[in-house]
JSON list of C-alpha atoms and ligand atoms in Angstrom, two decimals:
[
{"chain": "J", "resi": 24, "resn": "MET", "atom": "CA", "xyz": [9.39, -350.77, 155.26]},
{"chain": "J", "resi": 25, "resn": "GLY", "atom": "CA", "xyz": [7.90, -353.61, 153.19]},
{"chain": "J", "resi": 26, "resn": "LYS", "atom": "CA", "xyz": [7.89, -355.92, 156.21]},
{"chain": "J", "resi": 27, "resn": "LYS", "atom": "CA", "xyz": [5.96, -353.47, 158.34]},
{"chain": "J", "resi": 28, "resn": "LYS", "atom": "CA", "xyz": [3.24, -353.17, 155.74]},
{"chain": "J", "resi": 29, "resn": "LYS", "atom": "CA", "xyz": [2.76, -356.93, 155.68]},
{"chain": "J", "resi": 30, "resn": "GLU", "atom": "CA", "xyz": [2.21, -357.03, 159.46]},
{"chain": "J", "resi": 31, "resn": "VAL", "atom": "CA", "xyz": [-0.59, -354.52, 159.14]},
{"chain": "J", "resi": 32, "resn": "ASP", "atom": "CA", "xyz": [-2.22, -356.60, 156.40]},
{"chain": "J", "resi": 33, "resn": "ASP", "atom": "CA", "xyz": [-2.14, -359.71, 158.58]},
{"chain": "J", "resi": 34, "resn": "ARG", "atom": "CA", "xyz": [-3.80, -357.97, 161.49]},
{"chain": "J", "resi": 35, "resn": "PHE", "atom": "CA", "xyz": [-6.48, -356.63, 159.24]},
{"chain": "J", "resi": 36, "resn": "SER", "atom": "CA", "xyz": [-7.36, -360.08, 157.92]},
{"chain": "J", "resi": 37, "resn": "LYS", "atom": "CA", "xyz": [-7.53, -361.40, 161.47]},
{"chain": "J", "resi": 38, "resn": "PHE", "atom": "CA", "xyz": [-9.98, -358.68, 162.42]},
{"chain": "J", "resi": 39, "resn": "GLY", "atom": "CA", "xyz": [-12.10, -359.52, 159.36]},
{"chain": "J", "resi": 40, "resn": "THR", "atom": "CA", "xyz": [-12.37, -363.13, 160.47]},
{"chain": "J", "resi": 41, "resn": "VAL", "atom": "CA", "xyz": [-13.63, -362.11, 163.89]},
{"chain": "J", "resi": 42, "resn": "SER", "atom": "CA", "xyz": [-16.28, -359.85, 162.43]},
{"chain": "J", "resi": 43, "resn": "PHE", "atom": "CA", "xyz": [-17.45, -362.49, 160.02]},
{"chain": "J", "resi": 44, "resn": "THR", "atom": "CA", "xyz": [-17.98, -364.95, 162.88]},
{"chain": "J", "resi": 45, "resn": "ALA", "atom": "CA", "xyz": [-20.10, -362.47, 164.78]},
{"chain": "J", "resi": 46, "resn": "ILE", "atom": "CA", "xyz": [-22.29, -361.72, 161.77]},
{"chain": "J", "resi": 47, "resn": "THR", "atom": "CA", "xyz": [-22.76, -365.43, 161.07]},
{"chain": "J", "resi": 48, "resn": "LYS", "atom": "CA", "xyz": [-23.96, -365.99, 164.64]},
{"chain": "J", "resi": 49, "resn": "VAL", "atom": "CA", "xyz": [-26.62, -363.31, 164.31]},
{"chain": "J", "resi": 50, "resn": "ASN", "atom": "CA", "xyz": [-27.81, -364.66, 160.96]},
{"chain": "J", "resi": 51, "resn": "ASP", "atom": "CA", "xyz": [-28.10, -368.13, 162.46]},
{"chain": "J", "resi": 52, "resn": "PHE", "atom": "CA", "xyz": [-30.32, -366.72, 165.21]},
{"chain": "J", "resi": 53, "resn": "ILE", "atom": "CA", "xyz": [-32.68, -365.33, 162.54]},
{"chain": "J", "resi": 54, "resn": "ASP", "atom": "CA", "xyz": [-32.63, -368.65, 160.62]},
{"chain": "J", "resi": 55, "resn": "TYR", "atom": "CA", "xyz": [-33.69, -370.45, 163.78]},
{"chain": "J", "resi": 56, "resn": "LEU", "atom": "CA", "xyz": [-36.43, -367.89, 164.42]},
{"chain": "J", "resi": 57, "resn": "GLU", "atom": "CA", "xyz": [-37.81, -368.59, 160.94]},
{"chain": "J", "resi": 58, "resn": "GLN", "atom": "CA", "xyz": [-38.04, -372.24, 161.99]},
{"chain": "J", "resi": 59, "resn": "GLY", "atom": "CA", "xyz": [-39.97, -371.14, 165.08]},
{"chain": "J", "resi": 60, "resn": "LYS", "atom": "CA", "xyz": [-37.07, -371.64, 167.46]},
{"chain": "J", "resi": 61, "resn": "VAL", "atom": "CA", "xyz": [-35.69, -369.09, 169.91]},
{"chain": "J", "resi": 62, "resn": "MET", "atom": "CA", "xyz": [-32.05, -369.99, 170.50]},
{"chain": "J", "resi": 63, "resn": "ALA", "atom": "CA", "xyz": [-29.37, -369.16, 173.04]},
{"chain": "J", "resi": 64, "resn": "THR", "atom": "CA", "xyz": [-25.71, -370.13, 172.96]},
{"chain": "J", "resi": 65, "resn": "ARG", "atom": "CA", "xyz": [-23.99, -372.37, 175.51]},
{"chain": "J", "resi": 66, "resn": "CYS", "atom": "CA", "xyz": [-20.29, -372.42, 176.25]},
{"chain": "J", "resi": 67, "resn": "LYS", "atom": "CA", "xyz": [-18.93, -375.93, 175.74]},
{"chain": "J", "resi": 68, "resn": "GLU", "atom": "CA", "xyz": [-16.12, -375.22, 178.21]},
{"chain": "J", "resi": 69, "resn": "CYS", "atom": "CA", "xyz": [-17.99, -374.03, 181.30]},
{"chain": "J", "resi": 70, "resn": "GLY", "atom": "CA", "xyz": [-21.64, -374.66, 180.39]},
{"chain": "J", "resi": 71, "resn": "ARG", "atom": "CA", "xyz": [-22.87, -371.08, 180.79]},
{"chain": "J", "resi": 72, "resn": "VAL", "atom": "CA", "xyz": [-25.84, -370.17, 178.62]},
{"chain": "J", "resi": 73, "resn": "PHE", "atom": "CA", "xyz": [-26.12, -366.76, 176.98]},
{"chain": "J", "resi": 74, "resn": "PHE", "atom": "CA", "xyz": [-29.10, -364.84, 175.75]},
{"chain": "J", "resi": 75, "resn": "PRO", "atom": "CA", "xyz": [-28.90, -362.84, 173.56]},
{"chain": "J", "resi": 76, "resn": "PRO", "atom": "CA", "xyz": [-26.52, -365.36, 171.96]},
{"chain": "J", "resi": 77, "resn": "ARG", "atom": "CA", "xyz": [-22.83, -364.56, 172.28]},
{"chain": "J", "resi": 78, "resn": "ALA", "atom": "CA", "xyz": [-19.97, -365.78, 170.10]},
{"chain": "J", "resi": 79, "resn": "ASP", "atom": "CA", "xyz": [-17.56, -365.84, 173.05]},
{"chain": "J", "resi": 80, "resn": "CYS", "atom": "CA", "xyz": [-17.88, -366.70, 176.73]},
{"chain": "J", "resi": 81, "resn": "TYR", "atom": "CA", "xyz": [-17.01, -363.77, 178.98]},
{"chain": "J", "resi": 82, "resn": "HIS", "atom": "CA", "xyz": [-16.53, -366.15, 181.90]},
{"chain": "J", "resi": 83, "resn": "CYS", "atom": "CA", "xyz": [-13.84, -368.50, 180.57]},
{"chain": "J", "resi": 84, "resn": "LEU", "atom": "CA", "xyz": [-13.07, -366.62, 177.30]},
{"chain": "J", "resi": 85, "resn": "SER", "atom": "CA", "xyz": [-13.77, -369.71, 175.20]},
{"chain": "J", "resi": 86, "resn": "SER", "atom": "CA", "xyz": [-15.20, -369.31, 171.69]},
{"chain": "J", "resi": 87, "resn": "ASP", "atom": "CA", "xyz": [-16.38, -372.90, 171.62]},
{"chain": "J", "resi": 88, "resn": "MET", "atom": "CA", "xyz": [-20.12, -372.29, 171.72]},
{"chain": "J", "resi": 89, "resn": "GLU", "atom": "CA", "xyz": [-23.13, -374.36, 170.70]},
{"chain": "J", "resi": 90, "resn": "TRP", "atom": "CA", "xyz": [-26.74, -373.39, 169.99]},
{"chain": "J", "resi": 91, "resn": "VAL", "atom": "CA", "xyz": [-29.40, -374.49, 172.46]},
{"chain": "J", "resi": 92, "resn": "GLU", "atom": "CA", "xyz": [-33.12, -373.95, 172.12]},
{"chain": "J", "resi": 93, "resn": "VAL", "atom": "CA", "xyz": [-34.85, -371.82, 174.72]},
{"chain": "J", "resi": 94, "resn": "SER", "atom": "CA", "xyz": [-37.55, -374.28, 175.75]},
{"chain": "J", "resi": 95, "resn": "GLY", "atom": "CA", "xyz": [-39.66, -375.09, 178.76]},
{"chain": "J", "resi": 96, "resn": "ARG", "atom": "CA", "xyz": [-41.05, -372.60, 181.22]},
{"chain": "J", "resi": 97, "resn": "GLY", "atom": "CA", "xyz": [-39.48, -369.54, 182.71]},
{"chain": "J", "resi": 98, "resn": "LYS", "atom": "CA", "xyz": [-40.65, -367.65, 185.76]},
{"chain": "J", "resi": 99, "resn": "LEU", "atom": "CA", "xyz": [-41.64, -364.02, 185.45]},
{"chain": "J", "resi": 100, "resn": "VAL", "atom": "CA", "xyz": [-39.26, -362.12, 187.74]},
{"chain": "J", "resi": 101, "resn": "THR", "atom": "CA", "xyz": [-40.14, -358.58, 186.74]},
{"chain": "J", "resi": 102, "resn": "TYR", "atom": "CA", "xyz": [-42.15, -356.68, 184.18]},
{"chain": "J", "resi": 103, "resn": "SER", "atom": "CA", "xyz": [-42.96, -353.14, 183.27]},
{"chain": "J", "resi": 104, "resn": "LYS", "atom": "CA", "xyz": [-45.77, -351.68, 181.24]},
{"chain": "J", "resi": 105, "resn": "LEU", "atom": "CA", "xyz": [-44.49, -349.21, 178.68]},
{"chain": "J", "resi": 106, "resn": "GLU", "atom": "CA", "xyz": [-46.49, -346.09, 177.95]},
{"chain": "J", "resi": 107, "resn": "PHE", "atom": "CA", "xyz": [-43.76, -344.71, 175.71]},
{"chain": "J", "resi": 108, "resn": "ALA", "atom": "CA", "xyz": [-41.75, -346.63, 173.15]},
{"chain": "J", "resi": 109, "resn": "PRO", "atom": "CA", "xyz": [-38.77, -346.12, 170.87]},
{"chain": "J", "resi": 110, "resn": "ILE", "atom": "CA", "xyz": [-39.56, -344.61, 167.47]},
{"chain": "J", "resi": 111, "resn": "GLY", "atom": "CA", "xyz": [-41.09, -347.29, 165.29]},
{"chain": "J", "resi": 112, "resn": "PHE", "atom": "CA", "xyz": [-42.75, -349.14, 168.17]},
{"chain": "J", "resi": 113, "resn": "GLY", "atom": "CA", "xyz": [-45.29, -346.45, 169.10]},
{"chain": "J", "resi": 114, "resn": "ASP", "atom": "CA", "xyz": [-48.20, -348.15, 167.29]},
{"chain": "J", "resi": 115, "resn": "ASP", "atom": "CA", "xyz": [-47.92, -351.14, 169.60]},
{"chain": "J", "resi": 116, "resn": "LEU", "atom": "CA", "xyz": [-48.40, -349.22, 172.84]},
{"chain": "J", "resi": 117, "resn": "PRO", "atom": "CA", "xyz": [-49.10, -349.98, 175.53]},
{"chain": "J", "resi": 118, "resn": "TYR", "atom": "CA", "xyz": [-47.15, -353.21, 175.95]},
{"chain": "J", "resi": 119, "resn": "ALA", "atom": "CA", "xyz": [-45.19, -354.87, 178.70]},
{"chain": "J", "resi": 120, "resn": "ILE", "atom": "CA", "xyz": [-41.53, -355.82, 178.76]},
{"chain": "J", "resi": 121, "resn": "ALA", "atom": "CA", "xyz": [-40.45, -358.55, 181.11]},
{"chain": "J", "resi": 122, "resn": "LEU", "atom": "CA", "xyz": [-37.65, -360.75, 182.37]},
{"chain": "J", "resi": 123, "resn": "LEU", "atom": "CA", "xyz": [-38.08, -364.53, 182.54]},
{"chain": "J", "resi": 124, "resn": "ASP", "atom": "CA", "xyz": [-35.84, -366.67, 184.72]},
{"chain": "J", "resi": 125, "resn": "TYR", "atom": "CA", "xyz": [-35.04, -370.06, 183.21]},
{"chain": "J", "resi": 126, "resn": "GLY", "atom": "CA", "xyz": [-32.74, -371.07, 186.06]},
{"chain": "J", "resi": 127, "resn": "ASP", "atom": "CA", "xyz": [-29.46, -371.15, 184.13]},
{"chain": "J", "resi": 128, "resn": "TYR", "atom": "CA", "xyz": [-30.17, -367.94, 182.26]},
{"chain": "J", "resi": 129, "resn": "LYS", "atom": "CA", "xyz": [-32.64, -365.08, 181.99]},
{"chain": "J", "resi": 130, "resn": "ILE", "atom": "CA", "xyz": [-34.42, -363.72, 178.93]},
{"chain": "J", "resi": 131, "resn": "PHE", "atom": "CA", "xyz": [-35.46, -360.13, 178.46]},
{"chain": "J", "resi": 132, "resn": "GLY", "atom": "CA", "xyz": [-38.38, -359.61, 176.10]},
{"chain": "J", "resi": 133, "resn": "ARG", "atom": "CA", "xyz": [-41.92, -358.58, 175.59]},
{"chain": "J", "resi": 134, "resn": "ILE", "atom": "CA", "xyz": [-45.18, -360.06, 176.87]},
{"chain": "J", "resi": 135, "resn": "ALA", "atom": "CA", "xyz": [-47.54, -361.10, 174.04]},
{"chain": "J", "resi": 136, "resn": "ASP", "atom": "CA", "xyz": [-50.44, -358.77, 173.28]},
{"chain": "J", "resi": 137, "resn": "ASP", "atom": "CA", "xyz": [-52.97, -361.54, 173.98]},
{"chain": "J", "resi": 138, "resn": "VAL", "atom": "CA", "xyz": [-52.01, -361.79, 177.66]},
{"chain": "J", "resi": 139, "resn": "PRO", "atom": "CA", "xyz": [-54.43, -359.52, 179.58]},
{"chain": "J", "resi": 140, "resn": "GLU", "atom": "CA", "xyz": [-52.63, -357.17, 181.92]},
{"chain": "J", "resi": 141, "resn": "ASN", "atom": "CA", "xyz": [-54.72, -358.23, 184.91]},
{"chain": "J", "resi": 142, "resn": "GLU", "atom": "CA", "xyz": [-53.48, -361.81, 184.46]},
{"chain": "J", "resi": 143, "resn": "ILE", "atom": "CA", "xyz": [-49.81, -360.88, 184.62]},
{"chain": "J", "resi": 144, "resn": "GLN", "atom": "CA", "xyz": [-48.36, -361.90, 187.99]},
{"chain": "J", "resi": 145, "resn": "LEU", "atom": "CA", "xyz": [-44.83, -362.07, 189.27]},
{"chain": "J", "resi": 146, "resn": "GLY", "atom": "CA", "xyz": [-43.70, -365.68, 189.58]},
{"chain": "J", "resi": 147, "resn": "MET", "atom": "CA", "xyz": [-46.09, -366.94, 186.90]},
{"chain": "J", "resi": 148, "resn": "GLU", "atom": "CA", "xyz": [-44.74, -369.43, 184.38]},
{"chain": "J", "resi": 149, "resn": "MET", "atom": "CA", "xyz": [-44.33, -368.28, 180.83]},
{"chain": "J", "resi": 150, "resn": "VAL", "atom": "CA", "xyz": [-42.92, -369.65, 177.59]},
{"chain": "J", "resi": 151, "resn": "THR", "atom": "CA", "xyz": [-40.83, -367.86, 174.96]},
{"chain": "J", "resi": 152, "resn": "GLU", "atom": "CA", "xyz": [-42.16, -368.18, 171.43]},
{"chain": "J", "resi": 153, "resn": "MET", "atom": "CA", "xyz": [-41.29, -366.86, 168.00]},
{"chain": "J", "resi": 154, "resn": "ASN", "atom": "CA", "xyz": [-43.58, -364.09, 166.81]},
{"chain": "J", "resi": 155, "resn": "ARG", "atom": "CA", "xyz": [-44.07, -362.78, 163.28]},
{"chain": "J", "resi": 156, "resn": "LEU", "atom": "CA", "xyz": [-44.91, -359.08, 163.11]},
{"chain": "J", "resi": 157, "resn": "PRO", "atom": "CA", "xyz": [-47.45, -357.71, 160.62]},
{"chain": "J", "resi": 158, "resn": "ASN", "atom": "CA", "xyz": [-44.59, -356.22, 158.58]},
{"chain": "J", "resi": 159, "resn": "GLY", "atom": "CA", "xyz": [-43.00, -359.67, 158.21]},
{"chain": "J", "resi": 160, "resn": "GLN", "atom": "CA", "xyz": [-40.20, -359.13, 160.70]},
{"chain": "J", "resi": 161, "resn": "LEU", "atom": "CA", "xyz": [-39.51, -361.76, 163.31]},
{"chain": "J", "resi": 162, "resn": "ASN", "atom": "CA", "xyz": [-39.10, -361.42, 167.05]},
{"chain": "J", "resi": 163, "resn": "TYR", "atom": "CA", "xyz": [-40.09, -363.40, 170.13]},
{"chain": "J", "resi": 164, "resn": "VAL", "atom": "CA", "xyz": [-42.68, -362.85, 172.84]},
{"chain": "J", "resi": 165, "resn": "PHE", "atom": "CA", "xyz": [-43.71, -364.39, 176.14]},
{"chain": "J", "resi": 166, "resn": "HIS", "atom": "CA", "xyz": [-46.99, -366.29, 176.44]},
{"chain": "J", "resi": 167, "resn": "LYS", "atom": "CA", "xyz": [-48.67, -367.80, 179.49]},
{"chain": "J", "resi": 168, "resn": "ALA", "atom": "CA", "xyz": [-47.42, -371.34, 180.00]},
{"chain": "K", "resi": 203, "resn": "ZN", "atom": "ZN1", "xyz": [-17.29, -370.50, 179.29]}
]
């Protein structure tokens, strides 16, 4: 009986380690945002880039990841103007969500308020930049390149 209990304890500590890693990754993302950097993770084994950042690669199952800055220009592949928003985002309406293609990866996000809607065109080049909200929270938005 005593042996069985020990096995359970070991598994539990293993699970705790996994969770801690995941939380650390998210906190690092916020630290980078505070420095004005929007970061993705890249698998050191196969080179795939993930955004939002992942702690593990679903392609080769490696956990050997490194941070890479989302820099340069992405192409606008699709966007959608939102007339309705989740609770808490209603004051910002209307705004546009979009998908930028950086070649190796794509980033889903929001087009900055200062980009006039009539200037938004599919295929246009945009950059991803850190944005500080009036309430002090951090996110990222797309600006015209
Ligand atoms: Zn990989």
